Amino acid sequence: MTTTTTKTRTRFAPSPTGFIHLGNIRSALYPWAFARSTGGDFILRIEDTDLERSTQAAVDVILEGMAWLGLDHDEGPFYQMQRMDRYKEVLAQMQQQGLVYPCYMSVEELDALREKQMAAKQKPRYDGTWRPEPGKTLPPVPEGVKPVLRFRNPQGGVVAWDDKVKGRVEVSNEELDDLVIARPDGTPTYNFCVVVDDIDMAITHVIRGDDHVNNTPRQINIFRALGKEPPVYAHLPTVLNEQGEKMSKRHGAKPVTQYRDDGFLPDAMVNYLARLGWSHGDDEIFSRAQFIEWFNLDHLGRSAAQFDETKLRWVNAQHLKAMADDALAPLVAEQLSKRGIVADERLAAICGLFKDRCDTTVALANWAAAYYTDVTPSEEDRAQHISDAVRPAIASLAVKLSAVAWDKPAIASAIKEVLSEHGLKMPALAMPVRVLVMGTPQTPSLDAVLANFSREKIIERLKRA
Ligand code: GLU
């Protein structure tokens, strides 16, 4: 056996028909990761031939979602609508070689044929009426009818491939009728365009959703008719939603960019999506670099993966915790700016203080907001924690804090002094102070929380006791 080293070339080929959910973007993640892990190229191709359903807005969401997740492409985006001349050129060449033939069967005739076959309990299929064969007389060409072009599918034998997910798949050619590959107006059809593109773009591995398994034997036959060997295929199982239904907008899926707006981290999303159909031992949390290092087509899952928001939040929380405060701060600043809050240099320290208790940058921004806008404790928290008994201690804390050096150790000793002067235990003072300063009694250690405020702000809030 000889081995030739070809550069890996993968592609993501979405149809921009409205909505890109997590299941769709996983179909971008795997070919991207495979290209990156093998030093190959990743190509983006927009399959926009469905003119009625394709929109530029959907293309923008695809580009935006991929950019957010860092799924960079090396070539493209190529738009199928801009490649019509090329498809027509290949069609003409195929017609010349007798690989396709015109079929004049009308819609009514096709319907009648289907009904007859169904009545005889046969699978509906084109019967080859217009397929030229040596010694066969074709029906007279009807006047004024524009034909479709049909592909001369091989007769007999099987089409087989070793799918990286499904294993060996074999389909008998008897199952496949002669596919229409050009409409009466000359426009090429879907399966044909995919093959021409995969050939022209020198795709070596097609990694896509398993809703395309049925197209694959047809596409392989077209590849071979064009004198090319098909690429390696990996058909990924569907991603189901939490209810076990196929993920879709109708079933409540969110567009991928929504997760960005909801405070998820790109690396956490990549980590989570990676595990939806692929595994590396028991590893649940990994970096982008580890994913690229580990990814291959030999550990793809065979059964449908189910989306689980709780797990996604957990994965996000792990990444958030592990992220450097300086790197986190700009992401939280972005969330704050959506609320009209301009953050400052304190934000990194604030992130460091609260990140352990957050699962998204939105949750982190909720904490950080207390540093930049006023807080209003609930009446319930006030009633529960701020009693007449503790008010004098809060007042003396305000007095002490107005005179100490403004740093964590000095604040800590001021608190201690007040506790001993008033004969209180830490929670008796800390809870009401937290309610006044942060609007909630549950926060990280009080001295650290206070130190990131200005002295004036703390005294102002303590005076509201
Ligand atoms: N455009 C197809 C889709 O969005 C993908 C085709 C392919 O990957 O071959 O489902």
GROMACS .gro file of C-alpha atoms and ligand atoms in nm:
model
  475
    1MET     CA    1   0.000   0.000   0.000
    2THR     CA    2   0.130   0.344  -0.078
    3THR     CA    3   0.053   0.640   0.139
    4THR     CA    4   0.019   0.981  -0.009
    5THR     CA    5   0.004   1.274   0.224
    6THR     CA    6  -0.270   1.510   0.126
    7LYS     CA    7  -0.347   1.818   0.327
    8THR     CA    8  -0.674   1.779   0.513
    9ARG     CA    9  -0.947   2.007   0.380
   10THR     CA   10  -1.280   2.024   0.557
   11ARG     CA   11  -1.579   2.250   0.517
   12PHE     CA   12  -1.886   2.383   0.690
   13ALA     CA   13  -2.165   2.428   0.438
   14PRO     CA   14  -2.466   2.583   0.609
   15SER     CA   15  -2.785   2.684   0.435
   16PRO     CA   16  -2.861   3.037   0.552
   17THR     CA   17  -3.228   2.979   0.601
   18GLY     CA   18  -3.299   3.168   0.914
   19PHE     CA   19  -3.167   3.012   1.223
   20ILE     CA   20  -2.836   2.877   1.354
   21HIS     CA   21  -2.872   2.685   1.676
   22LEU     CA   22  -2.617   2.489   1.878
   23GLY     CA   23  -2.678   2.172   1.678
   24ASN     CA   24  -2.590   2.355   1.356
   25ILE     CA   25  -2.281   2.516   1.498
   26ARG     CA   26  -2.152   2.178   1.619
   27SER     CA   27  -2.146   2.085   1.248
   28ALA     CA   28  -1.899   2.373   1.209
   29LEU     CA   29  -1.696   2.292   1.518
   30TYR     CA   30  -1.592   1.939   1.424
   31PRO     CA   31  -1.466   2.007   1.071
   32TRP     CA   32  -1.291   2.317   1.204
   33ALA     CA   33  -1.126   2.117   1.483
   34PHE     CA   34  -1.028   1.840   1.246
   35ALA     CA   35  -0.864   2.087   1.007
   36ARG     CA   36  -0.685   2.258   1.294
   37SER     CA   37  -0.572   1.934   1.456
   38THR     CA   38  -0.427   1.803   1.131
   39GLY     CA   39  -0.275   2.127   1.007
   40GLY     CA   40  -0.529   2.141   0.726
   41ASP     CA   41  -0.766   2.400   0.586
   42PHE     CA   42  -1.121   2.480   0.689
   43ILE     CA   43  -1.349   2.619   0.422
   44LEU     CA   44  -1.675   2.805   0.469
   45ARG     CA   45  -1.936   2.759   0.199
   46ILE     CA   46  -2.278   2.918   0.208
   47GLU     CA   47  -2.539   2.699   0.038
   48ASP     CA   48  -2.779   2.973  -0.060
   49THR     CA   49  -2.951   2.823  -0.364
   50ASP     CA   50  -3.288   2.813  -0.189
   51LEU     CA   51  -3.364   3.169  -0.292
   52GLU     CA   52  -3.693   3.191  -0.111
   53ARG     CA   53  -3.556   3.092   0.228
   54SER     CA   54  -3.198   3.221   0.221
   55THR     CA   55  -3.130   3.562   0.374
   56GLN     CA   56  -2.828   3.782   0.427
   57ALA     CA   57  -2.936   3.821   0.791
   58ALA     CA   58  -2.893   3.447   0.838
   59VAL     CA   59  -2.549   3.460   0.674
   60ASP     CA   60  -2.457   3.737   0.919
   61VAL     CA   61  -2.566   3.526   1.217
   62ILE     CA   62  -2.351   3.237   1.089
   63LEU     CA   63  -2.047   3.462   1.047
   64GLU     CA   64  -2.108   3.631   1.380
   65GLY     CA   65  -2.157   3.303   1.567
   66MET     CA   66  -1.844   3.150   1.415
   67ALA     CA   67  -1.636   3.461   1.484
   68TRP     CA   68  -1.757   3.464   1.844
   69LEU     CA   69  -1.661   3.100   1.893
   70GLY     CA   70  -1.328   3.153   1.720
   71LEU     CA   71  -1.404   2.908   1.438
   72ASP     CA   72  -1.190   3.085   1.183
   73HIS     CA   73  -1.195   2.972   0.821
   74ASP     CA   74  -0.903   2.964   0.583
   75GLU     CA   75  -1.106   3.005   0.263
   76GLY     CA   76  -1.444   3.150   0.177
   77PRO     CA   77  -1.714   3.223   0.244
   78PHE     CA   78  -1.799   3.089  -0.100
   79TYR     CA   79  -2.160   3.143  -0.206
   80GLN     CA   80  -2.320   2.879  -0.425
   81MET     CA   81  -2.529   3.142  -0.602
   82GLN     CA   82  -2.205   3.296  -0.725
   83ARG     CA   83  -2.091   2.964  -0.870
   84MET     CA   84  -2.382   2.904  -1.108
   85ASP     CA   85  -2.166   2.941  -1.417
   86ARG     CA   86  -1.932   2.673  -1.290
   87TYR     CA   87  -2.219   2.430  -1.223
   88LYS     CA   88  -2.359   2.493  -1.568
   89GLU     CA   89  -2.019   2.433  -1.720
   90VAL     CA   90  -1.993   2.093  -1.547
   91LEU     CA   91  -2.351   2.011  -1.651
   92ALA     CA   92  -2.269   2.085  -2.013
   93GLN     CA   93  -1.961   1.865  -1.989
   94MET     CA   94  -2.164   1.582  -1.837
   95GLN     CA   95  -2.425   1.615  -2.106
   96GLN     CA   96  -2.154   1.586  -2.370
   97GLN     CA   97  -2.020   1.273  -2.204
   98GLY     CA   98  -2.368   1.120  -2.188
   99LEU     CA   99  -2.366   1.118  -1.808
  100VAL     CA  100  -2.697   1.305  -1.796
  101TYR     CA  101  -2.998   1.300  -2.021
  102PRO     CA  102  -3.303   1.519  -2.079
  103CYS     CA  103  -3.631   1.393  -1.937
  104TYR     CA  104  -3.960   1.536  -2.065
  105MET     CA  105  -4.192   1.364  -1.825
  106SER     CA  106  -4.455   1.610  -1.705
  107VAL     CA  107  -4.552   1.654  -1.341
  108GLU     CA  108  -4.887   1.488  -1.417
  109GLU     CA  109  -4.714   1.184  -1.568
  110LEU     CA  110  -4.480   1.161  -1.268
  111ASP     CA  111  -4.776   1.180  -1.030
  112ALA     CA  112  -4.959   0.907  -1.220
  113LEU     CA  113  -4.647   0.690  -1.215
  114ARG     CA  114  -4.610   0.739  -0.840
  115GLU     CA  115  -4.971   0.646  -0.777
  116LYS     CA  116  -4.943   0.335  -0.986
  117GLN     CA  117  -4.628   0.226  -0.798
  118MET     CA  118  -4.781   0.297  -0.459
  119ALA     CA  119  -5.093   0.101  -0.550
  120ALA     CA  120  -4.865  -0.191  -0.642
  121LYS     CA  121  -4.686  -0.146  -0.307
  122GLN     CA  122  -4.362  -0.047  -0.481
  123LYS     CA  123  -4.126   0.227  -0.374
  124PRO     CA  124  -4.200   0.536  -0.587
  125ARG     CA  125  -3.915   0.600  -0.827
  126TYR     CA  126  -3.852   0.738  -1.170
  127ASP     CA  127  -3.887   0.453  -1.418
  128GLY     CA  128  -3.622   0.555  -1.669
  129THR     CA  129  -3.868   0.633  -1.951
  130TRP     CA  130  -3.631   0.890  -2.103
  131ARG     CA  131  -3.306   0.715  -2.021
  132PRO     CA  132  -3.133   0.640  -2.351
  133GLU     CA  133  -3.012   0.283  -2.395
  134PRO     CA  134  -2.864   0.113  -2.701
  135GLY     CA  135  -3.146  -0.017  -2.917
  136LYS     CA  136  -3.414   0.163  -2.715
  137THR     CA  137  -3.658   0.399  -2.887
  138LEU     CA  138  -3.737   0.703  -2.678
  139PRO     CA  139  -4.085   0.859  -2.680
  140PRO     CA  140  -4.135   1.150  -2.922
  141VAL     CA  141  -4.014   1.477  -2.769
  142PRO     CA  142  -4.321   1.684  -2.674
  143GLU     CA  143  -4.335   2.030  -2.820
  144GLY     CA  144  -4.275   2.339  -2.608
  145VAL     CA  145  -4.167   2.139  -2.302
  146LYS     CA  146  -3.837   2.221  -2.134
  147PRO     CA  147  -3.677   1.905  -1.998
  148VAL     CA  148  -3.509   1.844  -1.667
  149LEU     CA  149  -3.167   1.681  -1.676
  150ARG     CA  150  -3.136   1.348  -1.502
  151PHE     CA  151  -2.818   1.182  -1.384
  152ARG     CA  152  -2.756   0.835  -1.528
  153ASN     CA  153  -2.724   0.649  -1.201
  154PRO     CA  154  -2.526   0.325  -1.236
  155GLN     CA  155  -2.749   0.019  -1.257
  156GLY     CA  156  -2.670  -0.279  -1.042
  157GLY     CA  157  -2.411  -0.306  -0.771
  158VAL     CA  158  -2.387  -0.121  -0.445
  159VAL     CA  159  -2.254   0.214  -0.334
  160ALA     CA  160  -2.061   0.177  -0.012
  161TRP     CA  161  -1.853   0.391   0.216
  162ASP     CA  162  -1.686   0.360   0.555
  163ASP     CA  163  -1.850   0.629   0.755
  164LYS     CA  164  -1.638   0.756   1.044
  165VAL     CA  165  -1.946   0.755   1.265
  166LYS     CA  166  -2.178   0.492   1.121
  167GLY     CA  167  -1.927   0.241   1.005
  168ARG     CA  168  -1.977   0.064   0.672
  169VAL     CA  169  -2.285   0.181   0.485
  170GLU     CA  170  -2.400   0.002   0.170
  171VAL     CA  171  -2.684   0.107  -0.056
  172SER     CA  172  -2.793  -0.087  -0.359
  173ASN     CA  173  -2.806   0.114  -0.680
  174GLU     CA  174  -3.150  -0.036  -0.736
  175GLU     CA  175  -3.264   0.190  -0.452
  176LEU     CA  176  -3.149   0.501  -0.636
  177ASP     CA  177  -3.335   0.633  -0.936
  178ASP     CA  178  -3.199   0.881  -1.187
  179LEU     CA  179  -3.176   1.203  -0.993
  180VAL     CA  180  -3.285   1.536  -1.143
  181ILE     CA  181  -2.970   1.745  -1.142
  182ALA     CA  182  -3.094   2.043  -1.343
  183ARG     CA  183  -3.438   2.200  -1.343
  184PRO     CA  184  -3.621   2.296  -1.666
  185ASP     CA  185  -3.476   2.649  -1.637
  186GLY     CA  186  -3.126   2.501  -1.630
  187THR     CA  187  -3.055   2.570  -1.261
  188PRO     CA  188  -2.865   2.287  -1.093
  189THR     CA  189  -3.007   2.099  -0.795
  190TYR     CA  190  -2.869   2.057  -0.449
  191ASN     CA  191  -2.685   1.722  -0.456
  192PHE     CA  192  -2.508   1.812  -0.776
  193CYS     CA  193  -2.382   2.150  -0.650
  194VAL     CA  194  -2.248   1.989  -0.332
  195VAL     CA  195  -2.042   1.743  -0.535
  196VAL     CA  196  -1.904   2.004  -0.776
  197ASP     CA  197  -1.808   2.220  -0.478
  198ASP     CA  198  -1.652   1.938  -0.281
  199ILE     CA  199  -1.445   1.850  -0.588
  200ASP     CA  200  -1.346   2.207  -0.676
  201MET     CA  201  -1.265   2.285  -0.313
  202ALA     CA  202  -1.063   1.962  -0.286
  203ILE     CA  203  -1.248   1.857   0.028
  204THR     CA  204  -1.090   1.549   0.186
  205HIS     CA  205  -1.332   1.497   0.477
  206VAL     CA  206  -1.702   1.574   0.482
  207ILE     CA  207  -1.818   1.604   0.843
  208ARG     CA  208  -2.187   1.690   0.854
  209GLY     CA  209  -2.523   1.610   1.009
  210ASP     CA  210  -2.667   1.264   0.955
  211ASP     CA  211  -2.972   1.411   0.783
  212HIS     CA  212  -2.746   1.390   0.477
  213VAL     CA  213  -2.680   1.016   0.491
  214ASN     CA  214  -2.950   0.956   0.230
  215ASN     CA  215  -2.784   1.200  -0.008
  216THR     CA  216  -2.444   1.040   0.026
  217PRO     CA  217  -2.479   0.740  -0.211
  218ARG     CA  218  -2.619   0.972  -0.478
  219GLN     CA  219  -2.334   1.214  -0.425
  220ILE     CA  220  -2.077   0.933  -0.439
  221ASN     CA  221  -2.216   0.818  -0.774
  222ILE     CA  222  -2.189   1.171  -0.911
  223PHE     CA  223  -1.829   1.196  -0.782
  224ARG     CA  224  -1.735   0.877  -0.966
  225ALA     CA  225  -1.917   0.981  -1.283
  226LEU     CA  226  -1.698   1.292  -1.276
  227GLY     CA  227  -1.392   1.072  -1.242
  228LYS     CA  228  -1.321   1.155  -0.878
  229GLU     CA  229  -1.306   0.948  -0.564
  230PRO     CA  230  -1.537   1.073  -0.290
  231PRO     CA  231  -1.400   1.220   0.034
  232VAL     CA  232  -1.412   1.051   0.373
  233TYR     CA  233  -1.754   1.095   0.533
  234ALA     CA  234  -1.848   1.137   0.899
  235HIS     CA  235  -2.220   1.179   0.960
  236LEU     CA  236  -2.285   1.324   1.302
  237PRO     CA  237  -2.588   1.214   1.501
  238THR     CA  238  -2.855   1.474   1.565
  239VAL     CA  239  -2.848   1.704   1.864
  240LEU     CA  240  -3.169   1.671   2.064
  241ASN     CA  241  -3.311   1.936   2.293
  242GLU     CA  242  -3.383   1.879   2.662
  243GLN     CA  243  -3.720   1.729   2.575
  244GLY     CA  244  -3.555   1.477   2.345
  245GLU     CA  245  -3.686   1.641   2.028
  246LYS     CA  246  -3.472   1.735   1.731
  247MET     CA  247  -3.328   2.076   1.809
  248SER     CA  248  -3.508   2.348   1.615
  249LYS     CA  249  -3.641   2.698   1.649
  250ARG     CA  250  -3.991   2.558   1.663
  251HIS     CA  251  -3.885   2.345   1.958
  252GLY     CA  252  -3.748   2.642   2.150
  253ALA     CA  253  -3.380   2.635   2.048
  254LYS     CA  254  -3.195   2.964   2.088
  255PRO     CA  255  -2.976   3.116   1.817
  256VAL     CA  256  -2.608   3.063   1.893
  257THR     CA  257  -2.544   3.436   1.938
  258GLN     CA  258  -2.798   3.438   2.222
  259TYR     CA  259  -2.547   3.244   2.433
  260ARG     CA  260  -2.294   3.520   2.380
  261ASP     CA  261  -2.549   3.777   2.496
  262ASP     CA  262  -2.641   3.558   2.795
  263GLY     CA  263  -2.283   3.563   2.919
  264PHE     CA  264  -2.134   3.234   2.803
  265LEU     CA  265  -1.763   3.217   2.721
  266PRO     CA  266  -1.651   3.109   2.372
  267ASP     CA  267  -1.403   2.854   2.511
  268ALA     CA  268  -1.668   2.707   2.739
  269MET     CA  269  -1.911   2.677   2.447
  270VAL     CA  270  -1.643   2.506   2.238
  271ASN     CA  271  -1.576   2.270   2.531
  272TYR     CA  272  -1.945   2.195   2.579
  273LEU     CA  273  -2.024   2.150   2.209
  274ALA     CA  274  -1.716   1.936   2.162
  275ARG     CA  275  -1.856   1.687   2.413
  276LEU     CA  276  -2.192   1.674   2.234
  277GLY     CA  277  -2.091   1.382   2.018
  278TRP     CA  278  -1.721   1.331   2.081
  279SER     CA  279  -1.518   1.224   2.382
  280HIS     CA  280  -1.163   1.206   2.507
  281GLY     CA  281  -1.175   0.954   2.788
  282ASP     CA  282  -1.358   1.101   3.083
  283ASP     CA  283  -1.235   1.455   3.026
  284GLU     CA  284  -1.517   1.703   3.075
  285ILE     CA  285  -1.333   2.032   3.107
  286PHE     CA  286  -1.065   2.119   2.858
  287SER     CA  287  -0.918   2.419   2.684
  288ARG     CA  288  -0.945   2.501   2.316
  289ALA     CA  289  -0.582   2.398   2.268
  290GLN     CA  290  -0.640   2.061   2.433
  291PHE     CA  291  -0.949   2.003   2.221
  292ILE     CA  292  -0.754   2.070   1.902
  293GLU     CA  293  -0.473   1.847   2.020
  294TRP     CA  294  -0.708   1.561   2.107
  295PHE     CA  295  -0.975   1.581   1.838
  296ASN     CA  296  -0.994   1.303   1.583
  297LEU     CA  297  -1.265   1.122   1.392
  298ASP     CA  298  -1.216   0.797   1.581
  299HIS     CA  299  -1.402   0.895   1.895
  300LEU     CA  300  -1.722   1.037   1.755
  301GLY     CA  301  -2.039   0.930   1.934
  302ARG     CA  302  -2.285   0.709   1.751
  303SER     CA  303  -2.603   0.802   1.932
  304ALA     CA  304  -2.788   1.131   1.938
  305ALA     CA  305  -2.652   1.381   2.188
  306GLN     CA  306  -2.887   1.567   2.415
  307PHE     CA  307  -2.849   1.931   2.503
  308ASP     CA  308  -2.843   2.000   2.875
  309GLU     CA  309  -2.848   2.362   2.988
  310THR     CA  310  -2.750   2.279   3.347
  311LYS     CA  311  -2.438   2.105   3.222
  312LEU     CA  312  -2.358   2.392   2.988
  313ARG     CA  313  -2.382   2.634   3.283
  314TRP     CA  314  -2.156   2.412   3.488
  315VAL     CA  315  -1.897   2.396   3.210
  316ASN     CA  316  -1.918   2.773   3.172
  317ALA     CA  317  -1.870   2.821   3.546
  318GLN     CA  318  -1.553   2.605   3.538
  319HIS     CA  319  -1.407   2.813   3.256
  320LEU     CA  320  -1.509   3.136   3.425
  321LYS     CA  321  -1.334   3.035   3.746
  322ALA     CA  322  -1.019   2.935   3.561
  323MET     CA  323  -1.003   3.252   3.355
  324ALA     CA  324  -0.760   3.529   3.451
  325ASP     CA  325  -0.931   3.831   3.607
  326ASP     CA  326  -0.776   4.063   3.351
  327ALA     CA  327  -0.919   3.857   3.067
  328LEU     CA  328  -1.260   3.835   3.228
  329ALA     CA  329  -1.290   4.207   3.299
  330PRO     CA  330  -1.345   4.324   2.937
  331LEU     CA  331  -1.621   4.064   2.890
  332VAL     CA  332  -1.796   4.178   3.206
  333ALA     CA  333  -1.741   4.541   3.105
  334GLU     CA  334  -1.928   4.464   2.784
  335GLN     CA  335  -2.222   4.322   2.980
  336LEU     CA  336  -2.217   4.628   3.206
  337SER     CA  337  -2.208   4.868   2.915
  338LYS     CA  338  -2.531   4.716   2.787
  339ARG     CA  339  -2.681   4.846   3.110
  340GLY     CA  340  -2.531   5.190   3.056
  341ILE     CA  341  -2.257   5.129   3.314
  342VAL     CA  342  -1.902   5.238   3.239
  343ALA     CA  343  -1.661   5.019   3.436
  344ASP     CA  344  -1.313   5.120   3.551
  345GLU     CA  345  -0.981   4.968   3.657
  346ARG     CA  346  -1.139   4.811   3.967
  347LEU     CA  347  -1.331   4.562   3.756
  348ALA     CA  348  -1.060   4.294   3.732
  349ALA     CA  349  -1.032   4.275   4.112
  350ILE     CA  350  -1.412   4.267   4.140
  351CYS     CA  351  -1.421   3.978   3.891
  352GLY     CA  352  -1.161   3.795   4.098
  353LEU     CA  353  -1.372   3.839   4.407
  354PHE     CA  354  -1.702   3.715   4.267
  355LYS     CA  355  -1.619   3.477   3.980
  356ASP     CA  356  -1.630   3.167   4.201
  357ARG     CA  357  -1.998   3.215   4.265
  358CYS     CA  358  -2.104   3.290   3.904
  359ASP     CA  359  -2.187   3.073   3.606
  360THR     CA  360  -2.203   3.347   3.341
  361THR     CA  361  -2.055   3.692   3.279
  362VAL     CA  362  -2.410   3.823   3.317
  363ALA     CA  363  -2.420   3.689   3.674
  364LEU     CA  364  -2.079   3.844   3.733
  365ALA     CA  365  -2.203   4.175   3.595
  366ASN     CA  366  -2.495   4.159   3.840
  367TRP     CA  367  -2.245   4.157   4.128
  368ALA     CA  368  -2.018   4.416   3.971
  369ALA     CA  369  -2.314   4.649   3.915
  370ALA     CA  370  -2.332   4.713   4.292
  371TYR     CA  371  -1.996   4.890   4.256
  372TYR     CA  372  -2.112   5.122   3.981
  373THR     CA  373  -2.480   5.191   4.048
  374ASP     CA  374  -2.686   5.232   4.360
  375VAL     CA  375  -2.830   4.928   4.536
  376THR     CA  376  -3.169   4.901   4.701
  377PRO     CA  377  -3.186   4.628   4.965
  378SER     CA  378  -3.522   4.457   4.992
  379GLU     CA  379  -3.746   4.549   5.285
  380GLU     CA  380  -3.729   4.189   5.392
  381ASP     CA  381  -3.348   4.185   5.415
  382ARG     CA  382  -3.350   4.518   5.597
  383ALA     CA  383  -3.605   4.392   5.848
  384GLN     CA  384  -3.423   4.066   5.901
  385HIS     CA  385  -3.068   4.199   5.939
  386ILE     CA  386  -3.074   4.566   6.041
  387SER     CA  387  -3.202   4.584   6.398
  388ASP     CA  388  -3.193   4.868   6.649
  389ALA     CA  389  -2.944   4.663   6.843
  390VAL     CA  390  -2.686   4.671   6.563
  391ARG     CA  391  -2.737   5.030   6.441
  392PRO     CA  392  -2.489   5.183   6.690
  393ALA     CA  393  -2.222   4.935   6.574
  394ILE     CA  394  -2.286   5.024   6.209
  395ALA     CA  395  -2.257   5.393   6.300
  396SER     CA  396  -1.924   5.342   6.474
  397LEU     CA  397  -1.796   5.136   6.180
  398ALA     CA  398  -1.876   5.435   5.955
  399VAL     CA  399  -1.681   5.662   6.189
  400LYS     CA  400  -1.380   5.429   6.202
  401LEU     CA  401  -1.374   5.371   5.829
  402SER     CA  402  -1.365   5.744   5.764
  403ALA     CA  403  -1.023   5.758   5.928
  404VAL     CA  404  -0.837   5.434   5.838
  405ALA     CA  405  -0.600   5.373   5.550
  406TRP     CA  406  -0.819   5.247   5.263
  407ASP     CA  407  -0.702   4.892   5.214
  408LYS     CA  408  -0.815   4.543   5.307
  409PRO     CA  409  -0.604   4.491   5.625
  410ALA     CA  410  -0.698   4.833   5.767
  411ILE     CA  411  -1.066   4.772   5.691
  412ALA     CA  412  -1.044   4.428   5.852
  413SER     CA  413  -0.901   4.567   6.176
  414ALA     CA  414  -1.162   4.845   6.186
  415ILE     CA  415  -1.432   4.579   6.167
  416LYS     CA  416  -1.265   4.377   6.445
  417GLU     CA  417  -1.241   4.680   6.672
  418VAL     CA  418  -1.612   4.756   6.626
  419LEU     CA  419  -1.701   4.394   6.701
  420SER     CA  420  -1.511   4.392   7.028
  421GLU     CA  421  -1.628   4.739   7.134
  422HIS     CA  422  -1.990   4.639   7.084
  423GLY     CA  423  -1.959   4.280   7.203
  424LEU     CA  424  -2.081   4.137   6.869
  425LYS     CA  425  -1.991   3.832   6.666
  426MET     CA  426  -1.888   3.878   6.300
  427PRO     CA  427  -2.219   3.776   6.136
  428ALA     CA  428  -2.421   4.018   6.350
  429LEU     CA  429  -2.232   4.309   6.193
  430ALA     CA  430  -2.130   4.161   5.859
  431MET     CA  431  -2.482   4.067   5.748
  432PRO     CA  432  -2.637   4.413   5.788
  433VAL     CA  433  -2.330   4.578   5.632
  434ARG     CA  434  -2.354   4.347   5.332
  435VAL     CA  435  -2.723   4.423   5.293
  436LEU     CA  436  -2.655   4.798   5.301
  437VAL     CA  437  -2.352   4.788   5.072
  438MET     CA  438  -2.432   4.507   4.826
  439GLY     CA  439  -2.808   4.473   4.865
  440THR     CA  440  -2.777   4.109   4.980
  441PRO     CA  441  -2.649   3.930   5.292
  442GLN     CA  442  -2.451   3.667   5.092
  443THR     CA  443  -2.116   3.797   4.969
  444PRO     CA  444  -1.748   3.704   4.984
  445SER     CA  445  -1.547   3.821   5.285
  446LEU     CA  446  -1.653   4.166   5.398
  447ASP     CA  447  -1.314   4.342   5.405
  448ALA     CA  448  -1.246   4.236   5.044
  449VAL     CA  449  -1.591   4.345   4.932
  450LEU     CA  450  -1.553   4.687   5.094
  451ALA     CA  451  -1.197   4.753   4.978
  452ASN     CA  452  -1.302   4.775   4.612
  453PHE     CA  453  -1.546   5.057   4.688
  454SER     CA  454  -1.441   5.413   4.757
  455ARG     CA  455  -1.445   5.514   5.121
  456GLU     CA  456  -1.713   5.778   5.048
  457LYS     CA  457  -1.945   5.527   4.886
  458ILE     CA  458  -1.924   5.292   5.187
  459ILE     CA  459  -1.990   5.564   5.440
  460GLU     CA  460  -2.284   5.687   5.232
  461ARG     CA  461  -2.438   5.338   5.223
  462LEU     CA  462  -2.374   5.265   5.592
  463LYS     CA  463  -2.558   5.584   5.681
  464ARG     CA  464  -2.877   5.436   5.538
  465ALA     CA  465  -2.897   5.183   5.822
  466GLU     N1  466  -2.631   2.285   0.340
  466GLU     C1  467  -2.650   2.163   0.412
  466GLU     C2  468  -2.722   2.191   0.542
  466GLU     O1  469  -2.720   2.302   0.590
  466GLU     C3  470  -2.522   2.092   0.443
  466GLU     C4  471  -2.470   2.018   0.327
  466GLU     C5  472  -2.344   1.939   0.349
  466GLU     O2  473  -2.279   1.956   0.454
  466GLU     O3  474  -2.310   1.862   0.263
  466GLU     O4  475  -2.781   2.101   0.596
   0.00000   0.00000   0.00000
